[in-house]
Amino acid sequence: WNDPDWQRRYDLLFLSCLHSDFDRARQISHYWRRRGAKTVIGGNFASTYPRLCAPHFDAVAIGDPETTVPRIWQDFCRGDLQPRYQAGPYDPATTPTPRFDLAASQQILPISIEATRGCPHTCEFCTLTGLGTRHRTRPAEAVVRDIVAGRRAQSRLAAWHRRNIVGLYDNNLGGNKRYLRTLCGTLTPLGVHWGVCVSFNILRDADLLDGLARAGCRGLFVGLESFNPAALTAMGKTQNVLSEVHAAIRRCHDFGIVLMTGLMLSPTMDDLAYIDSIPERLRDCGLFVPTYVSFETPFPGTPHFHRLARQTQPAFLPNALLRDFNGYTLVTRPRHATPEEFVDAYRRLVRRL
């Protein structure tokens, strides 16, 4: 996405950020508040820590935008903007069709939408768990409506991938198998290709993978996270079955689906020998190169964060700032190595991969 026009004067700005970008969001808010604008922050961080956000923004939106943004806009137009807006119950039917005309110049894949929201699993490191576990599904017909609108918004001269590849932003499209089967049947006639995030249990279901492939799914992302059983247990990643990873990857390939996955190094559970063994483990399971390798990070508000914060011995490294809780800066004190040794092992792993 392009940077905002810093020379332009705005009346009302909506901002959202990751935990590690909160300081930058505050700076942006301050910049335009000094120029007469009203600023609103929403998203996971604002929903988790609204009191922390309040001094730096004119309004804080807590929860889903479908019920907060219209009220914020109406109050702003009346000159009666409130400091806090709490979302009401989420109604999937109220999610509007995106402005694909605006996304066309901003995204490589402009047809990117959401079919479900949330995830039924309770992984300790996940901000969704911190907000409260839920999984909501949109009507399959509404998803098709949005895809058709997105294709219509693209010029006939647009590149093939911009008209025929759809990105689904779902946290876990596989959170409801019955819905996923229905959605696949609805998407099949469109003839589009698409990719999405699912949980590992979907990879164990050959019939469902067949339905995904027939519906045009060509890429799946799964949080493999670790080959260390103790780390997976500590993460609450009970849906991952390490003994079936190789078969799951091969099954995806048999159906013509590329499997992408991420790995995390657990400072509290992993030792240096395990980190050095990861390339061989990847080769053995047929994955070879993960999409990313990061540190398991205690994002503020998650069960993982609160568990570490309650420990008698300091679990966080000295001088760790909020901006450091980004997944790629070590903020947790390793249990089986010094911080320097753990970071060196991470760098060595990344070079080998």
Coordinates of N, CA and C in Angstrom, one line a residue, residues 133-281:
T133 N -11.9 -16.7 21.9 CA -12.0 -17.6 20.8 C -13.4 -17.5 20.2
R134 N -13.5 -17.5 18.8 CA -14.7 -17.5 18.1 C -14.4 -17.8 16.7
H135 N -15.4 -18.3 15.9 CA -15.3 -18.5 14.5 C -16.6 -18.2 13.9
R136 N -16.7 -17.2 13.0 CA -17.9 -16.8 12.4 C -17.8 -17.0 10.9
T137 N -18.9 -17.4 10.2 CA -18.9 -17.7 8.8 C -19.8 -16.7 8.1
R138 N -19.4 -16.2 6.9 CA -20.2 -15.4 6.1 C -21.1 -16.3 5.2
P139 N -22.2 -15.9 4.7 CA -23.0 -16.7 3.7 C -22.1 -16.9 2.5
A140 N -22.1 -18.1 2.0 CA -21.3 -18.5 0.8 C -21.7 -17.6 -0.4
E141 N -23.0 -17.3 -0.4 CA -23.5 -16.5 -1.6 C -22.9 -15.0 -1.5
A142 N -22.6 -14.5 -0.3 CA -22.0 -13.2 -0.1 C -20.6 -13.2 -0.6
V143 N -19.9 -14.3 -0.3 CA -18.5 -14.5 -0.8 C -18.4 -14.5 -2.3
V144 N -19.3 -15.2 -2.9 CA -19.4 -15.3 -4.4 C -19.7 -13.9 -4.9
R145 N -20.7 -13.2 -4.3 CA -21.0 -11.8 -4.7 C -19.8 -10.9 -4.7
D146 N -19.0 -11.0 -3.7 CA -17.8 -10.1 -3.6 C -16.8 -10.5 -4.7
I147 N -16.6 -11.8 -4.9 CA -15.6 -12.2 -6.0 C -16.1 -11.7 -7.3
V148 N -17.4 -11.9 -7.6 CA -17.9 -11.4 -8.9 C -17.7 -9.9 -9.0
A149 N -18.0 -9.2 -8.0 CA -17.8 -7.7 -8.0 C -16.3 -7.4 -8.2
G150 N -15.4 -8.1 -7.6 CA -14.0 -7.9 -7.8 C -13.6 -8.1 -9.2
R151 N -14.0 -9.2 -9.8 CA -13.7 -9.4 -11.2 C -14.2 -8.4 -12.1
R152 N -15.4 -7.9 -11.8 CA -16.1 -6.9 -12.7 C -15.3 -5.6 -12.6
A153 N -14.7 -5.3 -11.4 CA -14.0 -4.1 -11.2 C -12.7 -4.0 -11.9
Q154 N -12.2 -5.2 -12.4 CA -10.9 -5.2 -13.0 C -11.1 -4.9 -14.5
S155 N -10.2 -4.2 -15.1 CA -10.2 -4.0 -16.5 C -10.0 -5.3 -17.3
R156 N -10.7 -5.4 -18.5 CA -10.5 -6.5 -19.3 C -9.0 -6.7 -19.8
L157 N -8.3 -5.6 -19.7 CA -6.9 -5.6 -20.1 C -6.0 -5.9 -18.9
A158 N -6.6 -6.1 -17.7 CA -5.8 -6.4 -16.5 C -5.1 -7.8 -16.7
A159 N -4.0 -7.9 -16.0 CA -3.2 -9.2 -16.1 C -4.1 -10.3 -15.6
W160 N -3.9 -11.5 -16.1 CA -4.7 -12.7 -15.8 C -4.8 -12.9 -14.3
H161 N -3.7 -12.8 -13.5 CA -3.7 -13.1 -12.1 C -4.5 -12.1 -11.3
R162 N -4.7 -10.9 -11.8 CA -5.4 -9.9 -11.1 C -6.9 -10.1 -11.3
R163 N -7.3 -10.9 -12.3 CA -8.7 -11.2 -12.5 C -9.2 -12.5 -12.0
N164 N -8.2 -13.4 -11.9 CA -8.6 -14.8 -11.7 C -7.9 -15.5 -10.4
I165 N -7.2 -14.8 -9.7 CA -6.6 -15.3 -8.4 C -7.2 -14.5 -7.3
V166 N -7.8 -15.2 -6.3 CA -8.4 -14.6 -5.2 C -7.7 -14.9 -3.9
G167 N -7.4 -13.9 -3.1 CA -6.8 -14.1 -1.8 C -7.9 -14.0 -0.7
L168 N -7.9 -15.0 0.2 CA -8.8 -15.1 1.3 C -8.1 -14.7 2.5
Y169 N -8.5 -13.7 3.3 CA -7.8 -13.2 4.4 C -8.1 -14.0 5.7
D170 N -8.8 -15.0 5.6 CA -9.3 -15.7 6.8 C -8.2 -16.2 7.8
N171 N -8.5 -16.1 9.1 CA -7.5 -16.6 10.0 C -7.4 -18.1 9.9
N172 N -8.6 -18.8 9.7 CA -8.6 -20.2 9.6 C -9.9 -20.6 8.9
L173 N -9.9 -20.8 7.6 CA -11.1 -21.1 6.8 C -11.5 -22.5 7.2
G174 N -10.7 -23.3 7.8 CA -11.0 -24.7 8.2 C -11.6 -24.8 9.5
G175 N -12.0 -23.7 10.1 CA -12.6 -23.8 11.5 C -13.9 -24.4 11.5
N176 N -14.6 -24.5 10.4 CA -15.9 -25.2 10.3 C -16.0 -26.0 9.1
K177 N -15.8 -27.3 9.2 CA -15.7 -28.2 8.0 C -17.0 -28.2 7.2
R178 N -18.1 -28.2 7.8 CA -19.4 -28.2 7.1 C -19.5 -27.0 6.2
Y179 N -19.1 -25.8 6.8 CA -19.2 -24.6 6.0 C -18.2 -24.6 4.9
L180 N -17.0 -25.1 5.1 CA -16.0 -25.2 4.1 C -16.4 -26.0 2.9
R181 N -17.1 -27.1 3.2 CA -17.6 -28.0 2.1 C -18.6 -27.2 1.3
T182 N -19.5 -26.5 2.0 CA -20.5 -25.7 1.3 C -19.9 -24.6 0.4
L183 N -18.9 -23.9 1.0 CA -18.2 -22.8 0.3 C -17.5 -23.4 -1.0
C184 N -16.8 -24.5 -0.8 CA -16.1 -25.1 -2.0 C -17.1 -25.4 -3.1
G185 N -18.3 -25.9 -2.8 CA -19.3 -26.2 -3.8 C -19.8 -24.9 -4.5
T186 N -19.8 -23.8 -3.7 CA -20.3 -22.6 -4.3 C -19.3 -21.9 -5.1
L187 N -18.0 -22.1 -4.8 CA -16.9 -21.4 -5.5 C -16.6 -22.2 -6.8
T188 N -16.8 -23.5 -6.9 CA -16.4 -24.3 -8.0 C -16.8 -23.7 -9.4
P189 N -18.0 -23.3 -9.6 CA -18.4 -22.8 -10.9 C -17.7 -21.5 -11.3
L190 N -17.1 -20.8 -10.4 CA -16.5 -19.5 -10.7 C -15.2 -19.7 -11.5
G191 N -14.5 -20.8 -11.4 CA -13.3 -21.1 -12.1 C -12.1 -20.2 -11.7
V192 N -12.1 -19.7 -10.5 CA -11.0 -18.9 -10.0 C -10.0 -19.8 -9.2
H193 N -8.8 -19.3 -9.1 CA -7.8 -19.9 -8.2 C -7.7 -19.1 -7.0
W194 N -7.4 -19.8 -5.8 CA -7.4 -19.0 -4.6 C -6.5 -19.8 -3.6
G195 N -6.1 -19.0 -2.5 CA -5.4 -19.6 -1.4 C -5.9 -19.0 -0.1
V196 N -5.6 -19.7 1.0 CA -6.1 -19.4 2.3 C -5.4 -20.1 3.4
C197 N -5.5 -19.6 4.6 CA -5.0 -20.2 5.8 C -6.0 -21.2 6.4
V198 N -5.5 -22.4 6.8 CA -6.3 -23.4 7.4 C -5.5 -24.0 8.6
S199 N -6.1 -24.8 9.4 CA -5.4 -25.5 10.5 C -5.1 -26.9 10.0
F200 N -4.2 -27.6 10.7 CA -3.6 -28.9 10.3 C -4.7 -30.0 10.1
N201 N -5.7 -29.9 10.9 CA -6.7 -31.0 10.8 C -7.3 -31.1 9.4
I202 N -7.3 -30.0 8.6 CA -7.9 -30.0 7.2 C -7.0 -30.8 6.3
L203 N -5.7 -30.8 6.6 CA -4.8 -31.6 5.8 C -4.9 -33.1 5.9
R204 N -5.6 -33.5 7.0 CA -5.8 -34.9 7.3 C -7.0 -35.5 6.6
D205 N -7.8 -34.6 6.0 CA -9.1 -35.0 5.4 C -8.9 -35.0 3.8
A206 N -8.7 -36.2 3.3 CA -8.5 -36.3 1.8 C -9.7 -35.8 1.0
D207 N -10.9 -36.2 1.5 CA -12.1 -35.8 0.8 C -12.2 -34.3 0.7
L208 N -11.9 -33.6 1.8 CA -12.0 -32.2 1.9 C -10.9 -31.5 1.0
L209 N -9.7 -32.1 1.0 CA -8.7 -31.6 0.1 C -9.1 -31.7 -1.4
D210 N -9.8 -32.8 -1.7 CA -10.3 -33.0 -3.0 C -11.3 -31.9 -3.4
G211 N -12.2 -31.6 -2.4 CA -13.1 -30.5 -2.7 C -12.5 -29.2 -2.8
L212 N -11.5 -28.9 -2.0 CA -10.7 -27.6 -2.1 C -10.1 -27.5 -3.5
A213 N -9.4 -28.6 -4.0 CA -8.8 -28.5 -5.3 C -9.8 -28.3 -6.4
R214 N -10.9 -29.0 -6.3 CA -11.9 -28.8 -7.4 C -12.5 -27.4 -7.4
A215 N -12.5 -26.8 -6.2 CA -13.0 -25.4 -6.1 C -12.0 -24.4 -6.5
G216 N -10.8 -24.8 -6.9 CA -9.8 -23.9 -7.4 C -8.7 -23.5 -6.4
C217 N -8.7 -24.1 -5.2 CA -7.7 -23.8 -4.2 C -6.4 -24.3 -4.7
R218 N -5.4 -23.5 -4.7 CA -4.0 -23.9 -5.2 C -3.0 -23.6 -4.2
G219 N -3.3 -23.0 -3.0 CA -2.3 -22.8 -2.0 C -3.0 -22.7 -0.6
L220 N -2.4 -23.5 0.3 CA -2.8 -23.5 1.7 C -1.6 -23.1 2.6
F221 N -1.9 -22.3 3.6 CA -0.9 -22.0 4.6 C -1.4 -22.6 6.0
V222 N -0.5 -23.3 6.6 CA -0.8 -24.0 7.9 C 0.3 -23.6 8.8
G223 N 0.0 -23.3 10.1 CA 1.0 -23.0 11.1 C 1.5 -24.3 11.7
L224 N 2.6 -24.8 11.1 CA 3.3 -26.0 11.6 C 3.9 -25.7 12.9
E225 N 4.5 -24.5 13.0 CA 5.1 -23.9 14.2 C 6.4 -24.6 14.7
S226 N 6.3 -26.0 14.9 CA 7.5 -26.6 15.6 C 7.5 -28.1 15.3
F227 N 8.7 -28.7 15.3 CA 8.8 -30.2 15.3 C 9.1 -30.7 16.7
N228 N 9.1 -29.8 17.7 CA 9.3 -30.2 19.1 C 8.0 -30.4 19.8
P229 N 7.7 -31.7 20.1 CA 6.4 -32.0 20.7 C 6.2 -31.2 22.0
A230 N 7.2 -31.0 22.8 CA 7.0 -30.2 24.0 C 6.6 -28.8 23.8
A231 N 7.2 -28.2 22.7 CA 6.9 -26.8 22.3 C 5.4 -26.8 21.9
L232 N 5.0 -27.7 21.0 CA 3.6 -27.7 20.6 C 2.6 -27.8 21.7
T233 N 3.0 -28.6 22.7 CA 2.1 -28.8 23.9 C 2.0 -27.5 24.6
A234 N 3.2 -26.8 24.8 CA 3.2 -25.6 25.6 C 2.4 -24.5 24.8
M235 N 2.5 -24.5 23.5 CA 1.8 -23.6 22.6 C 0.2 -23.8 22.6
G236 N -0.2 -25.0 23.1 CA -1.6 -25.3 23.0 C -2.0 -25.7 21.5
K237 N -1.0 -26.1 20.7 CA -1.2 -26.4 19.3 C -1.6 -27.9 19.2
T238 N -2.7 -28.3 19.8 CA -3.1 -29.7 19.9 C -3.6 -30.2 18.6
Q239 N -4.0 -29.4 17.6 CA -4.4 -29.9 16.3 C -3.3 -30.4 15.4
N240 N -2.1 -30.1 15.7 CA -0.9 -30.5 14.9 C -0.5 -31.9 15.3
V241 N -0.3 -32.8 14.3 CA 0.1 -34.2 14.6 C 1.4 -34.4 13.9
L242 N 2.5 -34.4 14.6 CA 3.8 -34.4 14.0 C 4.0 -35.7 13.1
S243 N 3.5 -36.8 13.6 CA 3.7 -38.1 12.9 C 3.0 -38.1 11.5
E244 N 2.2 -37.1 11.3 CA 1.4 -37.1 10.0 C 1.8 -35.9 9.1
V245 N 2.9 -35.2 9.4 CA 3.3 -34.0 8.7 C 3.7 -34.4 7.2
H246 N 4.5 -35.4 7.1 CA 5.0 -35.9 5.8 C 3.8 -36.3 4.9
A247 N 2.9 -37.1 5.5 CA 1.8 -37.6 4.7 C 0.9 -36.4 4.3
A248 N 0.7 -35.4 5.2 CA -0.2 -34.3 4.9 C 0.4 -33.5 3.8
I249 N 1.7 -33.2 3.8 CA 2.3 -32.5 2.7 C 2.2 -33.2 1.4
R250 N 2.5 -34.5 1.4 CA 2.3 -35.3 0.1 C 0.9 -35.3 -0.4
R251 N 0.0 -35.4 0.6 CA -1.5 -35.4 0.2 C -1.8 -34.1 -0.5
C252 N -1.4 -33.0 0.0 CA -1.7 -31.7 -0.6 C -1.1 -31.6 -2.0
H253 N 0.1 -32.1 -2.2 CA 0.8 -32.1 -3.5 C 0.0 -33.0 -4.5
D254 N -0.5 -34.1 -4.0 CA -1.2 -35.0 -4.9 C -2.4 -34.4 -5.5
F255 N -3.0 -33.4 -4.7 CA -4.2 -32.7 -5.2 C -3.9 -31.4 -5.9
G256 N -2.6 -31.2 -6.1 CA -2.2 -29.9 -6.8 C -2.2 -28.7 -6.0
I257 N -2.1 -28.8 -4.7 CA -2.1 -27.7 -3.8 C -0.8 -27.5 -3.1
V258 N -0.2 -26.3 -3.3 CA 1.0 -25.9 -2.7 C 0.8 -25.7 -1.2
L259 N 1.6 -26.3 -0.3 CA 1.5 -26.1 1.1 C 2.6 -25.2 1.6
M260 N 2.2 -24.1 2.2 CA 3.1 -23.1 2.9 C 2.9 -23.2 4.4
T261 N 4.0 -23.0 5.1 CA 3.9 -23.1 6.5 C 5.0 -22.2 7.2
G262 N 4.7 -21.9 8.4 CA 5.7 -21.1 9.2 C 6.2 -21.9 10.4
L263 N 7.4 -21.6 10.8 CA 8.0 -22.2 12.0 C 8.4 -21.1 13.0
M264 N 8.3 -21.5 14.3 CA 8.7 -20.6 15.4 C 9.6 -21.3 16.3
L265 N 10.6 -20.6 16.7 CA 11.6 -21.1 17.7 C 11.1 -20.7 19.1
S266 N 10.9 -21.7 20.0 CA 10.4 -21.4 21.3 C 11.6 -21.2 22.3
P267 N 11.8 -20.0 22.8 CA 12.9 -19.7 23.7 C 12.7 -20.5 25.0
T268 N 11.5 -20.9 25.4 CA 11.3 -21.6 26.6 C 11.4 -23.1 26.5
M269 N 11.3 -23.6 25.3 CA 11.3 -25.1 25.1 C 12.4 -25.6 24.2
D270 N 12.9 -24.9 23.3 CA 13.8 -25.4 22.3 C 15.3 -25.2 22.8
D271 N 16.1 -26.1 22.4 CA 17.6 -26.0 22.7 C 18.3 -25.8 21.4
L272 N 19.6 -25.7 21.5 CA 20.4 -25.4 20.3 C 20.5 -26.6 19.4
A273 N 20.5 -27.8 19.9 CA 20.6 -29.0 19.1 C 19.3 -29.1 18.3
Y274 N 18.2 -28.8 18.9 CA 16.9 -28.9 18.1 C 17.0 -27.9 16.9
I275 N 17.4 -26.7 17.2 CA 17.4 -25.6 16.2 C 18.3 -26.1 15.0
D276 N 19.4 -26.6 15.3 CA 20.4 -27.1 14.3 C 19.8 -28.3 13.5
S277 N 18.8 -29.0 14.1 CA 18.3 -30.2 13.4 C 17.1 -29.8 12.5
I278 N 16.7 -28.6 12.5 CA 15.5 -28.2 11.7 C 15.6 -28.4 10.2
P279 N 16.7 -28.0 9.6 CA 16.8 -28.3 8.1 C 16.7 -29.7 7.7
E280 N 17.3 -30.6 8.5 CA 17.1 -32.1 8.2 C 15.7 -32.5 8.4
R281 N 15.0 -32.0 9.5 CA 13.6 -32.4 9.7 C 12.7 -31.9 8.5

